[in-house]
Amino acid sequence: MSEGTLYDKVWDRHKVTELPNGQDQLFVGLHLVHEVTSPQAFGMLRERDLDVAHPDRTFATTDHIAPTEAEKRERPLADDQAEEMLSALERNVGESGITFFGFESGEQGITHVVAPELGLSQPGMTVACGDSHTATHGAFGSIGVGIGTSQIRDVLATGCIAADKQKVRRVNVEGELGEGVYAKDVILKVIQDLGVDGGVGHVYEYGGPAIEALDMEGRLAVCNMSIEGGARAGYINPDETTYEYLRGREYVPEGEAFEERKAYWESISSDTDAEYDDVVTVDADGLDPLVTWGINPGQVIEISEPVPHPDDFEARTDREAAEQALDHMEIEAGQSMLGYDVDVAFLGTCTNGRLSDFEEAAKILEGNTVDADVRALAVPGSETVRQQCEERGIDETFINAGFQWRRAGCSMCLAMNDDALEGDEVCASSSNRNFIGRQGSKDGRTVLMSPAMVAAAAVEGQVADAREYLDDGSTGGAGGVEEVAD
């Protein structure tokens, strides 16, 4: 087993005891709550006449069902089920003394966007939330895990969860990213190399030059999709980039207290001689933007590559999955994804709904217009992100190009509100999952990509290489349709 890694240190410092079933009882430093997975858990506490053990460590927002059109946020919500979930959350947090970032707070948004930007997520923490993308918070050097309703109950009642310690795989990402290649491409490349189930039984420790060069929003995007690679969690050791991001944020201590906290943060980084259960290297030098061609995030290619043939895969299950993907996506093996028609462009989510994502997409949209046949949605990950974009005039760039500029929420990532695909629409999406039905239609088709690539697809009405819109127009050897089409 691993020794001396950040994961080992954080685990040991939060372990309360070993349980009779062999699991460890872990103290949870930060518990994030939203409207979808918490009502039943609060109900279980009420049945047992229990109070929330640590309301000061528990924070709530509304994201999954949040309408993104301003006029649809008036209460009661038009969707009766959504209104019921939101009302239950408001009642539960009010009775428990839990801080709630609701519509009127100015800080509402997606859980995994709100907590980092407020400084709630900090190095060395254990973070739990009833959402699989809690791994996002590992960008700070914390251990973030998604939990189910019964575990939410446990955290609310005791501040602890029962958990199995995982193996630690070090993922070294070597090389330097070229212009127009982003953190989203890095994590898609990791998943391409290691597979959607490659991380089962592991947590991923990301490192290497390409990771260290990322800013915090890029690191959040990488850790966010750890779960898509099968890992229980993913993290990056904290460094000066981490500390400078945290300095001055609302829930981060100031002055001498900050320096004391920083000393602790530095102490929990992986030792230089730490032992890992596994070490792999991913080469990011010369990497082209990646897009998915199938129905899981591992079915992904660099934009310069052709769609693979099912026979290219060794495992029977992978061949069958490829055949199903080709059929659903209505594409042929050997085809390029360049030129694949899109009907919808969606930019947002806990993966790519932050300020830098909209800034990069705006570079593509400046002076360009969304294709007449494309429905384009820009959904900031939080109201804070929306305000930051509007202060910089980024919203005007999107609106002038033809995007709908929305309010914060999960939106079309999983279509629990009105934002959904219709029929067999194809969506160029900055989200994290391309499962069948994920965006609200069983016939809908999702192509995952970076925010800049979403913007380029919106303009051209088809999958395109965003690098063609940047200053030097470099495609870094991406080639074109004619090089890869059969």
Tab-separated table of C-alpha atoms in Angstrom:
chain	number	residue	atom	x	y	z
A	1	MET	CA	0.000	0.000	0.000
A	2	SER	CA	0.989	3.618	-0.498
A	3	GLU	CA	2.943	5.468	2.151
A	4	GLY	CA	3.764	9.136	2.647
A	5	THR	CA	1.318	10.450	0.046
A	6	LEU	CA	-1.083	13.317	0.680
A	7	TYR	CA	-3.878	10.773	0.611
A	8	ASP	CA	-2.252	8.720	3.385
A	9	LYS	CA	-1.639	11.791	5.524
A	10	VAL	CA	-5.133	13.230	5.145
A	11	TRP	CA	-6.678	9.821	5.738
A	12	ASP	CA	-4.669	9.227	8.912
A	13	ARG	CA	-5.465	12.678	10.303
A	14	HIS	CA	-9.206	12.174	9.790
A	15	LYS	CA	-9.468	8.536	10.853
A	16	VAL	CA	-11.533	8.224	14.030
A	17	THR	CA	-11.363	4.465	14.452
A	18	GLU	CA	-11.525	1.157	12.638
A	19	LEU	CA	-15.052	-0.182	12.499
A	20	PRO	CA	-15.989	-3.827	13.243
A	21	ASN	CA	-16.609	-4.445	9.520
A	22	GLY	CA	-13.037	-3.463	8.687
A	23	GLN	CA	-13.863	-0.039	7.278
A	24	ASP	CA	-12.458	3.144	8.738
A	25	GLN	CA	-14.580	5.847	10.304
A	26	LEU	CA	-13.477	9.169	8.817
A	27	PHE	CA	-14.260	12.638	10.070
A	28	VAL	CA	-15.617	14.913	7.333
A	29	GLY	CA	-14.231	18.440	7.413
A	30	LEU	CA	-16.622	19.943	4.874
A	31	HIS	CA	-20.084	18.678	3.978
A	32	LEU	CA	-21.781	20.176	0.923
A	33	VAL	CA	-25.525	19.759	0.493
A	34	HIS	CA	-27.942	20.383	-2.367
A	35	GLU	CA	-31.644	19.888	-2.999
A	36	VAL	CA	-31.688	16.509	-4.771
A	37	THR	CA	-29.915	14.033	-2.491
A	38	SER	CA	-30.475	15.573	0.942
A	39	PRO	CA	-34.248	15.597	1.702
A	40	GLN	CA	-34.405	11.894	2.550
A	41	ALA	CA	-31.316	12.170	4.747
A	42	PHE	CA	-32.797	15.034	6.752
A	43	GLY	CA	-35.983	12.975	7.025
A	44	MET	CA	-34.030	10.071	8.535
A	45	LEU	CA	-32.572	12.409	11.175
A	46	ARG	CA	-36.019	13.716	11.949
A	47	GLU	CA	-37.348	10.164	12.408
A	48	ARG	CA	-34.600	9.542	14.996
A	49	ASP	CA	-34.970	12.948	16.632
A	50	LEU	CA	-31.342	13.784	15.801
A	51	ASP	CA	-29.813	17.181	15.172
A	52	VAL	CA	-27.141	18.041	12.614
A	53	ALA	CA	-23.857	17.456	14.432
A	54	HIS	CA	-21.777	20.124	12.703
A	55	PRO	CA	-23.899	22.798	11.013
A	56	ASP	CA	-20.823	25.047	10.985
A	57	ARG	CA	-19.101	22.570	8.647
A	58	THR	CA	-22.156	22.100	6.432
A	59	PHE	CA	-23.059	24.403	3.518
A	60	ALA	CA	-25.941	24.195	1.073
A	61	THR	CA	-26.842	25.557	-2.325
A	62	THR	CA	-29.343	24.711	-5.042
A	63	ASP	CA	-28.034	23.645	-8.418
A	64	HIS	CA	-29.455	20.504	-10.061
A	65	ILE	CA	-33.030	21.745	-10.490
A	66	ALA	CA	-32.299	25.468	-10.564
A	67	PRO	CA	-34.023	27.170	-13.507
A	68	THR	CA	-31.473	29.102	-15.559
A	69	GLU	CA	-33.952	31.536	-17.087
A	70	ALA	CA	-34.390	34.504	-14.746
A	71	GLU	CA	-38.173	34.692	-15.100
A	72	LYS	CA	-38.504	31.006	-14.169
A	73	ARG	CA	-36.861	31.569	-10.762
A	74	GLU	CA	-39.938	33.195	-9.319
A	75	ARG	CA	-41.459	31.154	-6.501
A	76	PRO	CA	-43.206	28.841	-6.422
A	77	LEU	CA	-41.282	27.223	-9.279
A	78	ALA	CA	-43.414	26.087	-12.191
A	79	ASP	CA	-42.079	22.535	-11.805
A	80	ASP	CA	-43.921	21.149	-8.763
A	81	GLN	CA	-41.260	18.521	-8.034
A	82	ALA	CA	-38.468	21.078	-8.231
A	83	GLU	CA	-40.386	23.415	-5.926
A	84	GLU	CA	-40.916	20.577	-3.464
A	85	MET	CA	-37.199	19.724	-3.376
A	86	LEU	CA	-36.114	23.352	-3.035
A	87	SER	CA	-38.681	24.058	-0.325
A	88	ALA	CA	-37.573	20.972	1.594
A	89	LEU	CA	-33.942	22.088	1.409
A	90	GLU	CA	-34.820	25.575	2.622
A	91	ARG	CA	-36.817	24.140	5.529
A	92	ASN	CA	-34.102	21.647	6.480
A	93	VAL	CA	-31.196	24.075	6.439
A	94	GLY	CA	-33.271	26.710	8.236
A	95	GLU	CA	-34.148	24.339	11.069
A	96	SER	CA	-30.536	23.094	11.306
A	97	GLY	CA	-28.702	26.405	11.215
A	98	ILE	CA	-26.880	25.544	7.983
A	99	THR	CA	-25.616	28.335	5.736
A	100	PHE	CA	-27.595	28.299	2.474
A	101	PHE	CA	-26.618	29.987	-0.769
A	102	GLY	CA	-30.072	30.395	-2.316
A	103	PHE	CA	-31.294	32.392	-5.311
A	104	GLU	CA	-31.337	35.660	-3.384
A	105	SER	CA	-27.904	35.260	-1.822
A	106	GLY	CA	-25.930	36.350	-4.874
A	107	GLU	CA	-23.693	33.311	-4.325
A	108	GLN	CA	-25.959	30.505	-5.561
A	109	GLY	CA	-24.544	28.058	-8.042
A	110	ILE	CA	-23.198	24.590	-8.592
A	111	THR	CA	-21.865	23.084	-5.371
A	112	HIS	CA	-18.435	22.356	-6.832
A	113	VAL	CA	-18.088	25.869	-8.206
A	114	VAL	CA	-19.417	27.741	-5.172
A	115	ALA	CA	-17.310	26.027	-2.484
A	116	PRO	CA	-13.928	26.650	-4.179
A	117	GLU	CA	-14.656	30.267	-5.066
A	118	LEU	CA	-15.698	31.047	-1.479
A	119	GLY	CA	-12.596	29.383	-0.042
A	120	LEU	CA	-14.579	26.654	1.683
A	121	SER	CA	-12.472	23.960	-0.019
A	122	GLN	CA	-8.979	23.969	1.431
A	123	PRO	CA	-5.928	21.671	1.397
A	124	GLY	CA	-5.867	18.746	3.767
A	125	MET	CA	-9.637	18.543	4.140
A	126	THR	CA	-11.976	15.655	3.708
A	127	VAL	CA	-14.934	16.856	1.628
A	128	ALA	CA	-18.186	14.952	1.135
A	129	CYS	CA	-21.262	15.700	-0.946
A	130	GLY	CA	-24.153	13.759	-2.384
A	131	ASP	CA	-22.750	14.191	-5.871
A	132	SER	CA	-20.217	12.095	-7.759
A	133	HIS	CA	-18.171	15.093	-8.869
A	134	THR	CA	-17.051	15.937	-5.352
A	135	ALA	CA	-13.612	14.841	-6.526
A	136	THR	CA	-13.402	18.400	-7.901
A	137	HIS	CA	-12.195	19.687	-4.511
A	138	GLY	CA	-9.091	17.538	-4.754
A	139	ALA	CA	-7.618	20.370	-6.818
A	140	PHE	CA	-6.743	21.990	-3.481
A	141	GLY	CA	-5.069	18.900	-2.081
A	142	SER	CA	-8.174	17.715	-0.262
A	143	ILE	CA	-9.881	14.334	-0.511
A	144	GLY	CA	-13.337	14.837	-1.986
A	145	VAL	CA	-15.759	11.940	-2.295
A	146	GLY	CA	-19.310	11.606	-3.524
A	147	ILE	CA	-21.676	9.893	-1.081
A	148	GLY	CA	-25.174	8.412	-1.145
A	149	THR	CA	-28.223	9.370	0.851
A	150	SER	CA	-27.541	7.021	3.782
A	151	GLN	CA	-24.008	8.409	4.078
A	152	ILE	CA	-25.375	11.962	3.919
A	153	ARG	CA	-27.514	10.983	6.895
A	154	ASP	CA	-24.414	9.673	8.673
A	155	VAL	CA	-22.434	12.849	8.043
A	156	LEU	CA	-25.318	15.040	9.150
A	157	ALA	CA	-25.794	13.019	12.342
A	158	THR	CA	-22.174	12.301	13.287
A	159	GLY	CA	-19.820	14.256	11.041
A	160	CYS	CA	-18.337	10.946	9.886
A	161	ILE	CA	-18.580	8.332	7.165
A	162	ALA	CA	-17.531	4.694	6.955
A	163	ALA	CA	-15.037	4.275	4.132
A	164	ASP	CA	-12.549	1.889	2.573
A	165	LYS	CA	-9.076	3.183	1.966
A	166	GLN	CA	-8.085	3.105	-1.709
A	167	LYS	CA	-4.820	2.514	-3.498
A	168	VAL	CA	-2.964	5.575	-4.790
A	169	ARG	CA	-1.955	5.909	-8.433
A	170	ARG	CA	0.406	8.709	-9.336
A	171	VAL	CA	-0.489	10.139	-12.753
A	172	ASN	CA	2.433	12.145	-14.129
A	173	VAL	CA	1.399	14.393	-17.005
A	174	GLU	CA	4.575	15.324	-18.824
A	175	GLY	CA	5.124	18.002	-21.436
A	176	GLU	CA	3.653	21.421	-22.158
A	177	LEU	CA	0.197	22.250	-23.485
A	178	GLY	CA	0.042	24.118	-26.771
A	179	GLU	CA	-2.229	27.080	-27.456
A	180	GLY	CA	-5.854	26.050	-27.655
A	181	VAL	CA	-5.274	22.932	-25.544
A	182	TYR	CA	-6.663	23.022	-22.029
A	183	ALA	CA	-7.108	21.159	-18.765
A	184	LYS	CA	-10.228	19.494	-20.202
A	185	ASP	CA	-8.078	17.964	-22.917
A	186	VAL	CA	-5.620	16.725	-20.292
A	187	ILE	CA	-8.205	14.842	-18.279
A	188	LEU	CA	-9.828	13.431	-21.429
A	189	LYS	CA	-6.375	12.203	-22.464
A	190	VAL	CA	-5.868	10.585	-19.047
A	191	ILE	CA	-9.200	8.809	-19.414
A	192	GLN	CA	-8.374	7.792	-22.974
A	193	ASP	CA	-5.104	6.239	-21.807
A	194	LEU	CA	-6.316	4.609	-18.577
A	195	GLY	CA	-9.948	3.877	-19.410
A	196	VAL	CA	-13.239	4.637	-17.728
A	197	ASP	CA	-12.680	1.873	-15.205
A	198	GLY	CA	-8.902	2.182	-14.955
A	199	GLY	CA	-9.132	3.980	-11.652
A	200	VAL	CA	-11.411	1.515	-9.868
A	201	GLY	CA	-10.033	0.882	-6.391
A	202	HIS	CA	-7.727	3.913	-6.632
A	203	VAL	CA	-7.471	7.597	-6.041
A	204	TYR	CA	-5.439	9.551	-8.587
A	205	GLU	CA	-2.648	11.882	-7.552
A	206	TYR	CA	-2.042	14.169	-10.551
A	207	GLY	CA	1.388	15.696	-10.976
A	208	GLY	CA	4.085	16.512	-13.474
A	209	PRO	CA	4.910	19.681	-15.430
A	210	ALA	CA	1.625	19.944	-17.339
A	211	ILE	CA	-0.396	19.749	-14.109
A	212	GLU	CA	1.845	22.105	-12.165
A	213	ALA	CA	1.479	24.706	-14.943
A	214	LEU	CA	-2.322	24.745	-14.669
A	215	ASP	CA	-4.099	27.486	-12.771
A	216	MET	CA	-6.599	26.504	-10.096
A	217	GLU	CA	-9.596	26.509	-12.424
A	218	GLY	CA	-7.777	24.111	-14.739
A	219	ARG	CA	-6.878	21.884	-11.808
A	220	LEU	CA	-10.521	21.862	-10.715
A	221	ALA	CA	-11.519	20.664	-14.199
A	222	VAL	CA	-8.962	17.838	-14.088
A	223	CYS	CA	-9.936	16.566	-10.636
A	224	ASN	CA	-13.639	16.954	-11.446
A	225	MET	CA	-13.516	14.148	-14.010
A	226	SER	CA	-11.544	11.680	-11.887
A	227	ILE	CA	-14.775	9.807	-11.349
A	228	GLU	CA	-15.157	9.440	-15.144
A	229	GLY	CA	-11.903	7.485	-15.032
A	230	GLY	CA	-13.253	5.218	-12.302
A	231	ALA	CA	-11.175	6.742	-9.487
A	232	ARG	CA	-12.802	7.283	-6.098
A	233	ALA	CA	-11.110	10.671	-5.881
A	234	GLY	CA	-8.387	12.722	-7.521
A	235	TYR	CA	-6.107	15.359	-6.071
A	236	ILE	CA	-3.168	17.645	-6.731
A	237	ASN	CA	-0.612	18.523	-4.090
A	238	PRO	CA	-1.030	22.141	-2.942
A	239	ASP	CA	1.587	24.701	-4.009
A	240	GLU	CA	1.961	28.458	-4.359
A	241	THR	CA	-0.713	28.475	-7.087
A	242	THR	CA	-3.110	26.964	-4.556
A	243	TYR	CA	-2.195	29.363	-1.757
A	244	GLU	CA	-2.459	32.468	-3.929
A	245	TYR	CA	-5.887	31.373	-5.168
A	246	LEU	CA	-7.076	30.939	-1.585
A	247	ARG	CA	-5.638	34.152	-0.182
A	248	GLY	CA	-8.372	36.703	0.490
A	249	ARG	CA	-11.356	34.437	-0.150
A	250	GLU	CA	-14.362	34.747	2.128
A	251	TYR	CA	-13.872	31.631	4.247
A	252	VAL	CA	-10.055	31.628	4.278
A	253	PRO	CA	-8.294	33.033	7.365
A	254	GLU	CA	-6.210	36.172	6.957
A	255	GLY	CA	-2.866	37.427	8.184
A	256	GLU	CA	-1.009	35.309	10.720
A	257	ALA	CA	-3.802	32.739	10.753
A	258	PHE	CA	-3.358	32.270	7.001
A	259	GLU	CA	0.377	31.688	7.413
A	260	GLU	CA	-0.289	29.133	10.158
A	261	ARG	CA	-2.792	27.367	7.970
A	262	LYS	CA	-0.362	27.454	5.035
A	263	ALA	CA	2.271	25.696	7.139
A	264	TYR	CA	-0.219	22.895	7.748
A	265	TRP	CA	-1.162	22.755	4.080
A	266	GLU	CA	2.478	22.371	3.117
A	267	SER	CA	2.947	19.596	5.641
A	268	ILE	CA	0.316	17.356	4.092
A	269	SER	CA	1.823	17.285	0.602
A	270	SER	CA	3.169	13.966	-0.574
A	271	ASP	CA	6.726	13.317	0.546
A	272	THR	CA	9.415	13.357	-2.134
A	273	ASP	CA	10.065	9.702	-1.342
A	274	ALA	CA	6.383	8.743	-1.047
A	275	GLU	CA	5.506	5.242	-2.160
A	276	TYR	CA	2.652	4.725	-4.621
A	277	ASP	CA	0.727	1.612	-5.520
A	278	ASP	CA	1.129	2.510	-9.170
A	279	VAL	CA	2.760	5.212	-11.291
A	280	VAL	CA	1.771	6.041	-14.875
A	281	THR	CA	2.914	8.713	-17.308
A	282	VAL	CA	0.742	10.611	-19.757
A	283	ASP	CA	2.449	12.621	-22.498
A	284	ALA	CA	0.815	15.986	-23.140
A	285	ASP	CA	3.462	17.293	-25.523
A	286	GLY	CA	1.935	17.936	-28.924
A	287	LEU	CA	-1.512	17.097	-27.614
A	288	ASP	CA	-4.384	18.192	-29.845
A	289	PRO	CA	-7.837	19.134	-28.511
A	290	LEU	CA	-9.880	16.052	-27.679
A	291	VAL	CA	-13.535	15.279	-28.381
A	292	THR	CA	-15.616	12.250	-27.575
A	293	TRP	CA	-17.024	10.150	-30.383
A	294	GLY	CA	-19.075	7.714	-28.309
A	295	ILE	CA	-21.284	7.283	-25.285
A	296	ASN	CA	-18.800	7.314	-22.436
A	297	PRO	CA	-15.933	9.741	-21.696
A	298	GLY	CA	-13.352	7.065	-22.528
A	299	GLN	CA	-14.535	6.921	-26.119
A	300	VAL	CA	-12.487	9.961	-26.998
A	301	ILE	CA	-9.948	10.959	-29.633
A	302	GLU	CA	-7.661	13.829	-30.424
A	303	ILE	CA	-9.302	15.945	-33.090
A	304	SER	CA	-6.607	14.848	-35.542
A	305	GLU	CA	-7.446	11.151	-35.071
A	306	PRO	CA	-10.122	9.078	-36.834
A	307	VAL	CA	-12.945	7.398	-34.973
A	308	PRO	CA	-11.636	3.910	-34.096
A	309	HIS	CA	-13.007	0.642	-35.413
A	310	PRO	CA	-14.550	-1.775	-32.873
A	311	ASP	CA	-11.899	-4.314	-33.888
A	312	ASP	CA	-9.267	-1.919	-32.573
A	313	PHE	CA	-10.286	-2.881	-29.046
A	314	GLU	CA	-8.983	-6.084	-27.443
A	315	ALA	CA	-11.742	-6.684	-24.900
A	316	ARG	CA	-15.079	-8.012	-26.139
A	317	THR	CA	-16.954	-5.593	-23.889
A	318	ASP	CA	-15.038	-2.662	-25.362
A	319	ARG	CA	-15.785	-3.851	-28.916
A	320	GLU	CA	-19.480	-4.161	-28.101
A	321	ALA	CA	-19.472	-0.727	-26.458
A	322	ALA	CA	-17.837	0.745	-29.563
A	323	GLU	CA	-20.441	-0.837	-31.831
A	324	GLN	CA	-23.226	0.564	-29.675
A	325	ALA	CA	-21.566	3.986	-29.681
A	326	LEU	CA	-21.167	4.100	-33.470
A	327	ASP	CA	-24.810	3.149	-33.877
A	328	HIS	CA	-26.087	5.715	-31.382
A	329	MET	CA	-23.876	8.532	-32.642
A	330	GLU	CA	-24.622	7.642	-36.292
A	331	ILE	CA	-20.970	7.760	-37.305
A	332	GLU	CA	-18.619	5.376	-39.076
A	333	ALA	CA	-15.300	3.969	-37.958
A	334	GLY	CA	-12.474	5.876	-39.632
A	335	GLN	CA	-14.534	9.041	-39.869
A	336	SER	CA	-13.208	12.322	-38.497
A	337	MET	CA	-15.189	14.137	-35.841
A	338	LEU	CA	-14.273	17.366	-37.598
A	339	GLY	CA	-17.365	18.399	-39.517
A	340	TYR	CA	-19.779	16.372	-37.356
A	341	ASP	CA	-22.963	18.453	-37.336
A	342	VAL	CA	-24.157	19.903	-34.036
A	343	ASP	CA	-27.565	21.305	-33.127
A	344	VAL	CA	-26.845	22.591	-29.628
A	345	ALA	CA	-23.826	24.213	-27.989
A	346	PHE	CA	-23.739	24.089	-24.196
A	347	LEU	CA	-21.107	25.822	-22.078
A	348	GLY	CA	-21.243	25.452	-18.310
A	349	THR	CA	-21.221	22.790	-15.516
A	350	CYS	CA	-18.992	22.013	-12.545
A	351	THR	CA	-16.290	20.950	-15.001
A	352	ASN	CA	-16.143	24.039	-17.206
A	353	GLY	CA	-18.470	26.712	-15.828
A	354	ARG	CA	-15.845	29.046	-14.367
A	355	LEU	CA	-14.608	32.488	-15.380
A	356	SER	CA	-11.580	31.280	-17.348
A	357	ASP	CA	-13.803	28.911	-19.334
A	358	PHE	CA	-15.992	31.778	-20.517
A	359	GLU	CA	-12.940	33.941	-21.162
A	360	GLU	CA	-11.408	31.330	-23.453
A	361	ALA	CA	-14.676	30.723	-25.283
A	362	ALA	CA	-15.203	34.473	-25.689
A	363	LYS	CA	-11.905	34.683	-27.601
A	364	ILE	CA	-13.435	32.387	-30.206
A	365	LEU	CA	-16.796	34.158	-30.277
A	366	GLU	CA	-15.467	37.715	-30.570
A	367	GLY	CA	-16.556	38.989	-33.977
A	368	ASN	CA	-18.234	35.702	-34.888
A	369	THR	CA	-21.845	34.543	-34.963
A	370	VAL	CA	-23.449	31.316	-33.846
A	371	ASP	CA	-24.627	29.212	-36.794
A	372	ALA	CA	-28.299	29.829	-37.579
A	373	ASP	CA	-29.182	26.169	-36.947
A	374	VAL	CA	-27.521	25.985	-33.523
A	375	ARG	CA	-29.207	26.595	-30.172
A	376	ALA	CA	-26.463	27.918	-27.882
A	377	LEU	CA	-26.627	28.151	-24.084
A	378	ALA	CA	-24.060	29.795	-21.792
A	379	VAL	CA	-24.724	28.873	-18.163
A	380	PRO	CA	-22.276	30.215	-15.559
A	381	GLY	CA	-21.394	27.767	-12.818
A	382	SER	CA	-22.333	30.269	-10.146
A	383	GLU	CA	-23.877	33.678	-9.763
A	384	THR	CA	-20.417	34.914	-8.794
A	385	VAL	CA	-19.050	33.670	-12.120
A	386	ARG	CA	-21.961	35.332	-13.912
A	387	GLN	CA	-21.257	38.636	-12.183
A	388	GLN	CA	-17.531	38.405	-12.961
A	389	CYS	CA	-18.301	37.765	-16.621
A	390	GLU	CA	-20.742	40.646	-16.783
A	391	GLU	CA	-18.270	43.023	-15.126
A	392	ARG	CA	-15.812	42.169	-17.920
A	393	GLY	CA	-18.378	42.398	-20.716
A	394	ILE	CA	-18.016	38.713	-21.521
A	395	ASP	CA	-21.776	38.272	-21.413
A	396	GLU	CA	-22.094	40.812	-24.233
A	397	THR	CA	-19.666	38.823	-26.365
A	398	PHE	CA	-21.791	35.714	-25.902
A	399	ILE	CA	-25.089	37.522	-26.456
A	400	ASN	CA	-23.839	39.356	-29.537
A	401	ALA	CA	-22.632	36.054	-30.987
A	402	GLY	CA	-26.068	34.498	-30.493
A	403	PHE	CA	-25.758	32.588	-27.210
A	404	GLN	CA	-28.505	32.649	-24.610
A	405	TRP	CA	-26.932	34.087	-21.435
A	406	ARG	CA	-28.427	32.255	-18.454
A	407	ARG	CA	-28.385	32.184	-14.639
A	408	ALA	CA	-26.344	29.658	-12.654
A	409	GLY	CA	-27.161	25.968	-12.365
A	410	CYS	CA	-26.329	22.467	-13.552
A	411	SER	CA	-28.602	22.987	-16.551
A	412	MET	CA	-28.119	20.739	-19.557
A	413	CYS	CA	-25.383	18.680	-17.913
A	414	LEU	CA	-28.081	16.353	-16.644
A	415	ALA	CA	-31.295	18.120	-17.694
A	416	MET	CA	-33.136	18.196	-14.377
A	417	ASN	CA	-34.651	21.538	-15.366
A	418	ASP	CA	-36.045	22.806	-18.666
A	419	ASP	CA	-32.620	22.792	-20.365
A	420	ALA	CA	-32.633	19.554	-22.324
A	421	LEU	CA	-31.912	18.073	-25.726
A	422	GLU	CA	-34.846	17.306	-27.964
A	423	GLY	CA	-35.090	14.190	-30.109
A	424	ASP	CA	-31.759	13.170	-31.640
A	425	GLU	CA	-30.111	16.572	-31.328
A	426	VAL	CA	-26.315	16.621	-31.173
A	427	CYS	CA	-24.797	18.743	-28.424
A	428	ALA	CA	-21.270	20.122	-28.331
A	429	SER	CA	-20.886	20.201	-24.577
A	430	SER	CA	-18.352	21.326	-21.987
A	431	SER	CA	-19.901	18.904	-19.465
A	432	ASN	CA	-18.405	15.684	-18.118
A	433	ARG	CA	-20.679	12.844	-19.245
A	434	ASN	CA	-21.950	11.730	-22.622
A	435	PHE	CA	-24.061	8.800	-21.491
A	436	ILE	CA	-27.191	8.014	-23.508
A	437	GLY	CA	-30.054	10.121	-22.150
A	438	ARG	CA	-27.789	12.214	-19.937
A	439	GLN	CA	-28.908	15.513	-21.460
A	440	GLY	CA	-32.609	14.763	-21.362
A	441	SER	CA	-33.359	12.803	-24.552
A	442	LYS	CA	-32.749	9.079	-25.014
A	443	ASP	CA	-31.918	9.780	-28.652
A	444	GLY	CA	-29.795	12.853	-27.938
A	445	ARG	CA	-26.072	12.734	-28.706
A	446	THR	CA	-23.356	14.445	-26.682
A	447	VAL	CA	-19.845	15.337	-27.820
A	448	LEU	CA	-17.639	16.350	-24.883
A	449	MET	CA	-14.987	19.005	-25.474
A	450	SER	CA	-13.344	22.094	-24.003
A	451	PRO	CA	-15.222	25.426	-23.768
A	452	ALA	CA	-13.194	26.906	-26.649
A	453	MET	CA	-14.123	23.923	-28.811
A	454	VAL	CA	-17.794	24.393	-27.860
A	455	ALA	CA	-17.595	28.001	-29.017
A	456	ALA	CA	-15.994	26.979	-32.319
A	457	ALA	CA	-18.645	24.307	-32.854
A	458	ALA	CA	-21.384	26.855	-32.156
A	459	VAL	CA	-20.004	29.196	-34.813
A	460	GLU	CA	-19.537	26.547	-37.481
A	461	GLY	CA	-22.538	24.352	-36.676
A	462	GLN	CA	-20.221	21.377	-36.610
A	463	VAL	CA	-17.279	20.072	-34.644
A	464	ALA	CA	-14.336	22.349	-35.436
A	465	ASP	CA	-10.796	23.012	-34.293
A	466	ALA	CA	-10.865	26.061	-32.003
A	467	ARG	CA	-7.190	26.727	-32.681
A	468	GLU	CA	-8.148	27.999	-36.109
A	469	TYR	CA	-9.777	30.972	-34.362
A	470	LEU	CA	-6.824	31.883	-32.190
A	471	ASP	CA	-4.226	34.481	-33.143
A	472	ASP	CA	-1.751	32.249	-34.922
A	473	GLY	CA	-4.350	29.825	-36.244
A	474	SER	CA	-2.037	26.992	-35.251
A	475	THR	CA	-3.434	23.505	-35.413
A	476	GLY	CA	-0.309	21.931	-33.995
A	477	GLY	CA	-0.404	19.198	-36.586
A	478	ALA	CA	-4.100	18.606	-36.157
A	479	GLY	CA	-4.514	18.082	-39.853
A	480	GLY	CA	-7.986	18.162	-41.310
A	481	VAL	CA	-10.894	16.074	-42.402
A	482	GLU	CA	-9.138	14.912	-45.539
A	483	GLU	CA	-6.288	13.351	-43.541
A	484	VAL	CA	-8.425	11.047	-41.482
A	485	ALA	CA	-11.670	10.500	-43.340
A	486	ASP	CA	-12.149	7.191	-45.022
